[in-house]
mmCIF file with all atom_site columns, C-alpha atoms in Angstrom:
data_model
loop_
_atom_site.group_PDB
_atom_site.id
_atom_site.type_symbol
_atom_site.label_atom_id
_atom_site.label_alt_id
_atom_site.label_comp_id
_atom_site.label_asym_id
_atom_site.label_entity_id
_atom_site.label_seq_id
_atom_site.pdbx_PDB_ins_code
_atom_site.Cartn_x
_atom_site.Cartn_y
_atom_site.Cartn_z
_atom_site.occupancy
_atom_site.B_iso_or_equiv
_atom_site.pdbx_formal_charge
_atom_site.auth_seq_id
_atom_site.auth_comp_id
_atom_site.auth_asym_id
_atom_site.auth_atom_id
_atom_site.pdbx_PDB_model_num
ATOM 1   C CA . ARG A 1 1   ? 99.388  132.861 139.143 1.00 70.00 ? 272 ARG A CA 1
ATOM 2   C CA . THR A 1 2   ? 97.455  132.092 135.967 1.00 75.00 ? 273 THR A CA 1
ATOM 3   C CA . ASP A 1 3   ? 96.036  128.661 136.838 1.00 75.00 ? 274 ASP A CA 1
ATOM 4   C CA . HIS A 1 4   ? 92.759  130.185 138.072 1.00 79.00 ? 275 HIS A CA 1
ATOM 5   C CA . ARG A 1 5   ? 92.316  131.865 134.656 1.00 83.00 ? 276 ARG A CA 1
ATOM 6   C CA . ILE A 1 6   ? 92.868  128.560 132.889 1.00 83.00 ? 277 ILE A CA 1
ATOM 7   C CA . ASN A 1 7   ? 90.275  126.924 135.144 1.00 82.00 ? 278 ASN A CA 1
ATOM 8   C CA . ALA A 1 8   ? 87.778  129.728 134.468 1.00 84.00 ? 279 ALA A CA 1
ATOM 9   C CA . GLN A 1 9   ? 88.337  129.489 130.714 1.00 86.00 ? 280 GLN A CA 1
ATOM 10  C CA . GLU A 1 10  ? 87.754  125.731 130.863 1.00 83.00 ? 281 GLU A CA 1
ATOM 11  C CA . VAL A 1 11  ? 84.426  126.291 132.617 1.00 84.00 ? 282 VAL A CA 1
ATOM 12  C CA . ASN A 1 12  ? 83.375  129.001 130.136 1.00 86.00 ? 283 ASN A CA 1
ATOM 13  C CA . ILE A 1 13  ? 84.251  126.945 127.068 1.00 85.00 ? 284 ILE A CA 1
ATOM 14  C CA . ASP A 1 14  ? 82.553  123.899 128.573 1.00 85.00 ? 285 ASP A CA 1
ATOM 15  C CA . GLU A 1 15  ? 79.397  125.965 129.138 1.00 87.00 ? 286 GLU A CA 1
ATOM 16  C CA . ASP A 1 16  ? 79.540  127.202 125.530 1.00 86.00 ? 287 ASP A CA 1
ATOM 17  C CA . CYS A 1 17  ? 79.862  123.646 124.266 1.00 83.00 ? 288 CYS A CA 1
ATOM 18  C CA . THR A 1 18  ? 76.950  122.517 126.433 1.00 83.00 ? 289 THR A CA 1
ATOM 19  C CA . TYR A 1 19  ? 74.865  125.359 125.012 1.00 83.00 ? 290 TYR A CA 1
ATOM 20  C CA . VAL A 1 20  ? 75.749  124.348 121.443 1.00 86.00 ? 291 VAL A CA 1
ATOM 21  C CA . LEU A 1 21  ? 74.844  120.732 122.167 1.00 85.00 ? 292 LEU A CA 1
ATOM 22  C CA . ALA A 1 22  ? 71.549  121.616 123.815 1.00 87.00 ? 293 ALA A CA 1
ATOM 23  C CA . ARG A 1 23  ? 70.361  124.405 121.536 1.00 87.00 ? 294 ARG A CA 1
ATOM 24  C CA . ARG A 1 24  ? 71.909  123.688 118.159 1.00 84.00 ? 295 ARG A CA 1
ATOM 25  C CA . GLN A 1 25  ? 71.918  119.878 118.224 1.00 85.00 ? 296 GLN A CA 1
ATOM 26  C CA . PRO A 1 26  ? 74.932  119.582 115.906 1.00 86.00 ? 297 PRO A CA 1
ATOM 27  C CA . ALA A 1 27  ? 75.366  116.558 113.673 1.00 86.00 ? 298 ALA A CA 1
ATOM 28  C CA . ALA A 1 28  ? 78.324  114.706 112.150 1.00 83.00 ? 299 ALA A CA 1
ATOM 29  C CA . GLY A 1 29  ? 81.382  116.951 111.772 1.00 83.00 ? 300 GLY A CA 1
ATOM 30  C CA . ASP A 1 30  ? 80.002  119.721 113.953 1.00 89.00 ? 301 ASP A CA 1
ATOM 31  C CA . LEU A 1 31  ? 79.259  117.271 116.749 1.00 90.00 ? 302 LEU A CA 1
ATOM 32  C CA . ARG A 1 32  ? 82.790  115.842 116.455 1.00 90.00 ? 303 ARG A CA 1
ATOM 33  C CA . ALA A 1 33  ? 84.175  119.371 116.685 1.00 91.00 ? 304 ALA A CA 1
ATOM 34  C CA . VAL A 1 34  ? 82.258  120.113 119.888 1.00 92.00 ? 305 VAL A CA 1
ATOM 35  C CA . MET A 1 35  ? 83.286  116.782 121.412 1.00 91.00 ? 306 MET A CA 1
ATOM 36  C CA . ALA A 1 36  ? 86.938  117.314 120.439 1.00 92.00 ? 307 ALA A CA 1
ATOM 37  C CA . ILE A 1 37  ? 86.878  120.789 121.974 1.00 93.00 ? 308 ILE A CA 1
ATOM 38  C CA . ILE A 1 38  ? 85.418  119.462 125.228 1.00 93.00 ? 309 ILE A CA 1
ATOM 39  C CA . LYS A 1 39  ? 88.126  116.816 125.496 1.00 93.00 ? 310 LYS A CA 1
ATOM 40  C CA . THR A 1 40  ? 90.858  119.227 124.452 1.00 94.00 ? 311 THR A CA 1
ATOM 41  C CA . ILE A 1 41  ? 89.982  121.851 127.052 1.00 93.00 ? 312 ILE A CA 1
ATOM 42  C CA . THR A 1 42  ? 90.124  119.167 129.735 1.00 93.00 ? 313 THR A CA 1
ATOM 43  C CA . ASP A 1 43  ? 93.638  118.228 128.643 1.00 96.00 ? 314 ASP A CA 1
ATOM 44  C CA . LEU A 1 44  ? 94.691  121.881 128.481 1.00 94.00 ? 315 LEU A CA 1
ATOM 45  C CA . GLU A 1 45  ? 93.382  122.459 132.006 1.00 94.00 ? 316 GLU A CA 1
ATOM 46  C CA . ARG A 1 46  ? 95.334  119.444 133.248 1.00 95.00 ? 317 ARG A CA 1
ATOM 47  C CA . ILE A 1 47  ? 98.453  120.745 131.506 1.00 96.00 ? 318 ILE A CA 1
ATOM 48  C CA . GLY A 1 48  ? 97.895  123.966 133.455 1.00 94.00 ? 319 GLY A CA 1
ATOM 49  C CA . ASP A 1 49  ? 97.676  121.981 136.693 1.00 94.00 ? 320 ASP A CA 1
ATOM 50  C CA . GLU A 1 50  ? 100.927 120.151 135.951 1.00 96.00 ? 321 GLU A CA 1
ATOM 51  C CA . SER A 1 51  ? 102.612 123.433 135.051 1.00 95.00 ? 322 SER A CA 1
ATOM 52  C CA . GLU A 1 52  ? 101.450 124.898 138.338 1.00 93.00 ? 323 GLU A CA 1
ATOM 53  C CA . LYS A 1 53  ? 102.997 121.944 140.210 1.00 95.00 ? 324 LYS A CA 1
ATOM 54  C CA . ILE A 1 54  ? 106.309 122.522 138.446 1.00 94.00 ? 325 ILE A CA 1
ATOM 55  C CA . ALA A 1 55  ? 106.178 126.237 139.281 1.00 92.00 ? 326 ALA A CA 1
ATOM 56  C CA . HIS A 1 56  ? 105.494 125.581 142.974 1.00 92.00 ? 327 HIS A CA 1
ATOM 57  C CA . ILE A 1 57  ? 108.348 123.079 143.194 1.00 90.00 ? 328 ILE A CA 1
ATOM 58  C CA . THR A 1 58  ? 110.677 125.491 141.414 1.00 87.00 ? 329 THR A CA 1
ATOM 59  C CA . ILE A 1 59  ? 109.784 128.330 143.765 1.00 86.00 ? 330 ILE A CA 1
ATOM 60  C CA . ARG A 1 60  ? 110.116 126.114 146.840 1.00 85.00 ? 331 ARG A CA 1
ATOM 61  C CA . ASN A 1 61  ? 113.416 124.514 145.803 1.00 78.00 ? 332 ASN A CA 1
ATOM 62  C CA . GLY A 1 62  ? 114.970 127.320 143.772 1.00 70.00 ? 333 GLY A CA 1
ATOM 63  C CA . ALA A 1 63  ? 118.146 127.426 145.852 1.00 60.00 ? 334 ALA A CA 1
ATOM 64  C CA . ALA A 1 64  ? 118.692 123.659 146.117 1.00 62.00 ? 335 ALA A CA 1
ATOM 65  C CA . SER A 1 65  ? 122.359 122.716 145.829 1.00 65.00 ? 336 SER A CA 1
ATOM 66  C CA . ALA A 1 66  ? 122.689 118.951 146.256 1.00 65.00 ? 337 ALA A CA 1
ATOM 67  C CA . PRO A 1 67  ? 125.669 117.327 144.497 1.00 65.00 ? 338 PRO A CA 1
ATOM 68  C CA . GLY A 1 68  ? 125.003 116.408 140.867 1.00 68.00 ? 339 GLY A CA 1
ATOM 69  C CA . LEU A 1 69  ? 121.940 118.603 140.736 1.00 73.00 ? 340 LEU A CA 1
ATOM 70  C CA . ASP A 1 70  ? 123.182 120.733 137.824 1.00 77.00 ? 341 ASP A CA 1
ATOM 71  C CA . LYS A 1 71  ? 123.675 117.714 135.547 1.00 82.00 ? 342 LYS A CA 1
ATOM 72  C CA . ASN A 1 72  ? 120.197 116.412 136.335 1.00 84.00 ? 343 ASN A CA 1
ATOM 73  C CA . MET A 1 73  ? 118.678 119.869 135.939 1.00 86.00 ? 344 MET A CA 1
ATOM 74  C CA . GLU A 1 74  ? 120.128 120.098 132.419 1.00 90.00 ? 345 GLU A CA 1
ATOM 75  C CA . GLN A 1 75  ? 118.498 116.784 131.514 1.00 93.00 ? 346 GLN A CA 1
ATOM 76  C CA . ILE A 1 76  ? 115.190 117.911 132.992 1.00 93.00 ? 347 ILE A CA 1
ATOM 77  C CA . GLU A 1 77  ? 115.414 121.194 131.080 1.00 94.00 ? 348 GLU A CA 1
ATOM 78  C CA . ASP A 1 78  ? 116.023 119.212 127.876 1.00 95.00 ? 349 ASP A CA 1
ATOM 79  C CA . MET A 1 79  ? 112.989 117.074 128.653 1.00 96.00 ? 350 MET A CA 1
ATOM 80  C CA . GLY A 1 80  ? 110.985 120.241 129.285 1.00 96.00 ? 351 GLY A CA 1
ATOM 81  C CA . MET A 1 81  ? 111.977 121.606 125.885 1.00 97.00 ? 352 MET A CA 1
ATOM 82  C CA . MET A 1 82  ? 110.964 118.324 124.237 1.00 96.00 ? 353 MET A CA 1
ATOM 83  C CA . VAL A 1 83  ? 107.570 118.474 125.931 1.00 97.00 ? 354 VAL A CA 1
ATOM 84  C CA . ARG A 1 84  ? 107.091 122.144 125.117 1.00 96.00 ? 355 ARG A CA 1
ATOM 85  C CA . ASN A 1 85  ? 107.876 121.539 121.446 1.00 96.00 ? 356 ASN A CA 1
ATOM 86  C CA . ALA A 1 86  ? 105.543 118.527 121.285 1.00 95.00 ? 357 ALA A CA 1
ATOM 87  C CA . LEU A 1 87  ? 102.748 120.546 122.913 1.00 96.00 ? 358 LEU A CA 1
ATOM 88  C CA . ARG A 1 88  ? 103.306 123.473 120.574 1.00 96.00 ? 359 ARG A CA 1
ATOM 89  C CA . GLU A 1 89  ? 103.199 121.100 117.597 1.00 96.00 ? 360 GLU A CA 1
ATOM 90  C CA . ALA A 1 90  ? 100.033 119.422 118.900 1.00 96.00 ? 361 ALA A CA 1
ATOM 91  C CA . LEU A 1 91  ? 98.285  122.765 119.345 1.00 96.00 ? 362 LEU A CA 1
ATOM 92  C CA . ASP A 1 92  ? 99.398  123.859 115.895 1.00 96.00 ? 363 ASP A CA 1
ATOM 93  C CA . ALA A 1 93  ? 98.024  120.612 114.445 1.00 96.00 ? 364 ALA A CA 1
ATOM 94  C CA . PHE A 1 94  ? 94.723  121.213 116.249 1.00 95.00 ? 365 PHE A CA 1
ATOM 95  C CA . VAL A 1 95  ? 94.377  124.768 114.955 1.00 94.00 ? 366 VAL A CA 1
ATOM 96  C CA . ARG A 1 96  ? 95.235  123.744 111.387 1.00 96.00 ? 367 ARG A CA 1
ATOM 97  C CA . MET A 1 97  ? 93.405  120.386 111.673 1.00 94.00 ? 368 MET A CA 1
ATOM 98  C CA . ASP A 1 98  ? 96.564  118.729 110.356 1.00 95.00 ? 369 ASP A CA 1
ATOM 99  C CA . VAL A 1 99  ? 96.611  114.963 110.904 1.00 93.00 ? 370 VAL A CA 1
ATOM 100 C CA . GLU A 1 100 ? 100.191 114.603 109.635 1.00 92.00 ? 371 GLU A CA 1
ATOM 101 C CA . THR A 1 101 ? 101.552 117.091 112.161 1.00 94.00 ? 372 THR A CA 1
ATOM 102 C CA . ALA A 1 102 ? 99.438  115.532 114.926 1.00 94.00 ? 373 ALA A CA 1
ATOM 103 C CA . VAL A 1 103 ? 100.827 112.064 114.246 1.00 92.00 ? 374 VAL A CA 1
ATOM 104 C CA . GLU A 1 104 ? 104.392 113.408 114.187 1.00 91.00 ? 375 GLU A CA 1
ATOM 105 C CA . ALA A 1 105 ? 103.886 115.303 117.456 1.00 92.00 ? 376 ALA A CA 1
ATOM 106 C CA . ALA A 1 106 ? 102.407 112.211 119.119 1.00 93.00 ? 377 ALA A CA 1
ATOM 107 C CA . ARG A 1 107 ? 105.379 110.152 117.963 1.00 91.00 ? 378 ARG A CA 1
ATOM 108 C CA . ARG A 1 108 ? 107.695 112.439 119.932 1.00 90.00 ? 379 ARG A CA 1
ATOM 109 C CA . ASP A 1 109 ? 106.131 111.234 123.173 1.00 93.00 ? 380 ASP A CA 1
ATOM 110 C CA . VAL A 1 110 ? 108.127 108.004 122.871 1.00 93.00 ? 381 VAL A CA 1
ATOM 111 C CA . GLU A 1 111 ? 111.303 110.085 123.311 1.00 95.00 ? 382 GLU A CA 1
ATOM 112 C CA . VAL A 1 112 ? 109.781 111.927 126.263 1.00 96.00 ? 383 VAL A CA 1
ATOM 113 C CA . ASP A 1 113 ? 108.829 108.628 127.919 1.00 96.00 ? 384 ASP A CA 1
ATOM 114 C CA . GLU A 1 114 ? 112.346 107.259 127.400 1.00 96.00 ? 385 GLU A CA 1
ATOM 115 C CA . ARG A 1 115 ? 113.848 110.400 128.900 1.00 96.00 ? 386 ARG A CA 1
ATOM 116 C CA . TYR A 1 116 ? 111.471 110.121 131.856 1.00 97.00 ? 387 TYR A CA 1
ATOM 117 C CA . VAL A 1 117 ? 112.433 106.513 132.572 1.00 97.00 ? 388 VAL A CA 1
ATOM 118 C CA . ASN A 1 118 ? 116.159 107.308 132.337 1.00 96.00 ? 389 ASN A CA 1
ATOM 119 C CA . LEU A 1 119 ? 115.852 110.350 134.575 1.00 95.00 ? 390 LEU A CA 1
ATOM 120 C CA . LEU A 1 120 ? 113.770 108.458 137.101 1.00 96.00 ? 391 LEU A CA 1
ATOM 121 C CA . LYS A 1 121 ? 116.456 105.754 137.300 1.00 96.00 ? 392 LYS A CA 1
ATOM 122 C CA . ALA A 1 122 ? 119.236 108.328 137.700 1.00 93.00 ? 393 ALA A CA 1
ATOM 123 C CA . LEU A 1 123 ? 117.392 110.354 140.332 1.00 93.00 ? 394 LEU A CA 1
ATOM 124 C CA . THR A 1 124 ? 116.398 107.255 142.303 1.00 94.00 ? 395 THR A CA 1
ATOM 125 C CA . ALA A 1 125 ? 119.960 105.913 142.171 1.00 93.00 ? 396 ALA A CA 1
ATOM 126 C CA . HIS A 1 126 ? 121.233 109.222 143.533 1.00 90.00 ? 397 HIS A CA 1
ATOM 127 C CA . ILE A 1 127 ? 118.751 109.102 146.406 1.00 92.00 ? 398 ILE A CA 1
ATOM 128 C CA . LYS A 1 128 ? 119.905 105.575 147.276 1.00 94.00 ? 399 LYS A CA 1
ATOM 129 C CA . GLU A 1 129 ? 123.542 106.653 147.260 1.00 91.00 ? 400 GLU A CA 1
ATOM 130 C CA . TYR A 1 130 ? 123.009 110.003 148.993 1.00 89.00 ? 401 TYR A CA 1
ATOM 131 C CA . PRO A 1 131 ? 119.922 109.752 151.230 1.00 91.00 ? 402 PRO A CA 1
ATOM 132 C CA . GLN A 1 132 ? 120.652 113.227 152.637 1.00 90.00 ? 403 GLN A CA 1
ATOM 133 C CA . ASP A 1 133 ? 119.634 114.629 149.208 1.00 86.00 ? 404 ASP A CA 1
ATOM 134 C CA . THR A 1 134 ? 116.266 112.879 149.188 1.00 89.00 ? 405 THR A CA 1
ATOM 135 C CA . GLU A 1 135 ? 114.131 116.000 149.488 1.00 87.00 ? 406 GLU A CA 1
ATOM 136 C CA . ASP A 1 136 ? 115.806 117.844 146.598 1.00 85.00 ? 407 ASP A CA 1
ATOM 137 C CA . TYR A 1 137 ? 115.825 114.788 144.358 1.00 89.00 ? 408 TYR A CA 1
ATOM 138 C CA . GLN A 1 138 ? 112.265 113.819 145.234 1.00 92.00 ? 409 GLN A CA 1
ATOM 139 C CA . SER A 1 139 ? 111.221 117.256 143.994 1.00 91.00 ? 410 SER A CA 1
ATOM 140 C CA . LEU A 1 140 ? 113.024 116.598 140.720 1.00 92.00 ? 411 LEU A CA 1
ATOM 141 C CA . ILE A 1 141 ? 111.170 113.303 140.393 1.00 95.00 ? 412 ILE A CA 1
ATOM 142 C CA . TRP A 1 142 ? 107.868 115.170 140.767 1.00 95.00 ? 413 TRP A CA 1
ATOM 143 C CA . VAL A 1 143 ? 108.931 117.690 138.115 1.00 95.00 ? 414 VAL A CA 1
ATOM 144 C CA . THR A 1 144 ? 109.881 114.950 135.647 1.00 97.00 ? 415 THR A CA 1
ATOM 145 C CA . ARG A 1 145 ? 106.592 113.197 136.343 1.00 97.00 ? 416 ARG A CA 1
ATOM 146 C CA . SER A 1 146 ? 104.671 116.395 135.604 1.00 98.00 ? 417 SER A CA 1
ATOM 147 C CA . LEU A 1 147 ? 106.597 116.868 132.361 1.00 98.00 ? 418 LEU A CA 1
ATOM 148 C CA . GLU A 1 148 ? 105.835 113.301 131.342 1.00 98.00 ? 419 GLU A CA 1
ATOM 149 C CA . ARG A 1 149 ? 102.129 113.870 132.058 1.00 98.00 ? 420 ARG A CA 1
ATOM 150 C CA . ILE A 1 150 ? 102.131 117.070 129.985 1.00 98.00 ? 421 ILE A CA 1
ATOM 151 C CA . GLY A 1 151 ? 103.587 115.008 127.134 1.00 97.00 ? 422 GLY A CA 1
ATOM 152 C CA . ASP A 1 152 ? 100.762 112.503 127.541 1.00 96.00 ? 423 ASP A CA 1
ATOM 153 C CA . HIS A 1 153 ? 98.188  115.292 127.398 1.00 97.00 ? 424 HIS A CA 1
ATOM 154 C CA . ALA A 1 154 ? 99.831  116.580 124.215 1.00 97.00 ? 425 ALA A CA 1
ATOM 155 C CA . VAL A 1 155 ? 99.328  113.111 122.728 1.00 96.00 ? 426 VAL A CA 1
ATOM 156 C CA . ASN A 1 156 ? 95.668  113.290 123.712 1.00 95.00 ? 427 ASN A CA 1
ATOM 157 C CA . LEU A 1 157 ? 95.399  116.569 121.788 1.00 96.00 ? 428 LEU A CA 1
ATOM 158 C CA . CYS A 1 158 ? 96.918  114.857 118.754 1.00 95.00 ? 429 CYS A CA 1
ATOM 159 C CA . GLU A 1 159 ? 94.405  112.031 119.015 1.00 94.00 ? 430 GLU A CA 1
ATOM 160 C CA . GLU A 1 160 ? 91.602  114.593 119.065 1.00 95.00 ? 431 GLU A CA 1
ATOM 161 C CA . VAL A 1 161 ? 92.939  116.097 115.843 1.00 94.00 ? 432 VAL A CA 1
ATOM 162 C CA . VAL A 1 162 ? 92.656  112.712 114.148 1.00 92.00 ? 433 VAL A CA 1
ATOM 163 C CA . TYR A 1 163 ? 89.161  112.257 115.583 1.00 91.00 ? 434 TYR A CA 1
ATOM 164 C CA . LEU A 1 164 ? 88.103  115.724 114.485 1.00 91.00 ? 435 LEU A CA 1
ATOM 165 C CA . VAL A 1 165 ? 89.472  115.504 110.942 1.00 91.00 ? 436 VAL A CA 1
ATOM 166 C CA . VAL A 1 166 ? 88.990  111.826 110.097 1.00 88.00 ? 437 VAL A CA 1
ATOM 167 C CA . GLY A 1 167 ? 86.201  110.836 112.466 1.00 85.00 ? 438 GLY A CA 1
ATOM 168 C CA . SER A 1 168 ? 88.155  107.899 113.845 1.00 82.00 ? 439 SER A CA 1
ATOM 169 C CA . ASP A 1 169 ? 88.785  107.296 117.547 1.00 83.00 ? 440 ASP A CA 1
ATOM 170 C CA . VAL A 1 170 ? 92.476  106.418 117.771 1.00 86.00 ? 441 VAL A CA 1
ATOM 171 C CA . ARG A 1 171 ? 92.840  106.358 121.540 1.00 83.00 ? 442 ARG A CA 1
ATOM 172 C CA . HIS A 1 172 ? 94.704  103.293 122.762 1.00 78.00 ? 443 HIS A CA 1
ATOM 173 C CA . LEU A 1 173 ? 96.334  102.698 119.371 1.00 80.00 ? 444 LEU A CA 1
ATOM 174 C CA . SER A 1 174 ? 100.078 102.817 118.901 1.00 82.00 ? 445 SER A CA 1
ATOM 175 C CA . ILE A 1 175 ? 101.616 105.626 116.889 1.00 79.00 ? 446 ILE A CA 1
ATOM 176 C CA . GLU A 1 176 ? 102.417 103.105 114.162 1.00 80.00 ? 447 GLU A CA 1
ATOM 177 C CA . GLU A 1 177 ? 98.779  102.006 113.971 1.00 80.00 ? 448 GLU A CA 1
ATOM 178 C CA . ILE A 1 178 ? 97.597  105.603 113.780 1.00 79.00 ? 449 ILE A CA 1
ATOM 179 C CA . ARG A 1 179 ? 100.133 106.394 111.090 1.00 76.00 ? 450 ARG A CA 1
ATOM 180 C CA . GLU A 1 180 ? 99.126  103.324 109.055 1.00 76.00 ? 451 GLU A CA 1
ATOM 181 C CA . ARG A 1 181 ? 95.448  104.215 109.231 1.00 75.00 ? 452 ARG A CA 1
ATOM 182 C CA . HIS A 1 182 ? 95.537  107.975 108.799 1.00 70.00 ? 453 HIS A CA 1
ATOM 183 C CA . SER A 1 183 ? 98.811  109.252 107.459 1.00 58.00 ? 454 SER A CA 1
ATOM 184 C CA . SER A 1 184 ? 100.093 109.537 103.937 1.00 54.00 ? 455 SER A CA 1
ATOM 185 C CA . ARG A 1 185 ? 103.695 109.934 105.113 1.00 46.00 ? 456 ARG A CA 1
ATOM 186 C CA . PRO A 1 186 ? 105.816 106.823 104.743 1.00 46.00 ? 457 PRO A CA 1
ATOM 187 C CA . GLY A 1 187 ? 106.780 105.047 108.005 1.00 44.00 ? 458 GLY A CA 1
#
């Protein structure tokens, strides 16, 4: 129900950023801040889209009862908590402009990706063994995919924190490379 509000807020913030760029002509740190905000709102809007997908699937399949579903649902819920915590940490790092917290939050995505791969294998194996459960399990695959994408967007937010604070574009670098370049915490 709230996705339309997220979309409207993205448009409003984007318009504000365009105004600042056109009228104020910011330089250096201020320009980085505007650029980071533009990229961040795009990721937040996409997180809203993925959340909406999960909500629709949950509403549509709320009463699903295929065998083994409870065990898989627990694993998906755990993955959801991991993603939620990483996103919360990324947003906190953005607000506080904390590179250390951003790097740590981005590192957590490795665990989310591992969980995604393991769940995908388990769900696919179940579909192969019990083709009559395909519809329910396909929905779970879509949910895990959306959670994995939200985790990726949280990483993007973390990268924007590094860009905003340090002025270095760290997209496409590994977490280890980012940590080596911009973190004072030992490995």
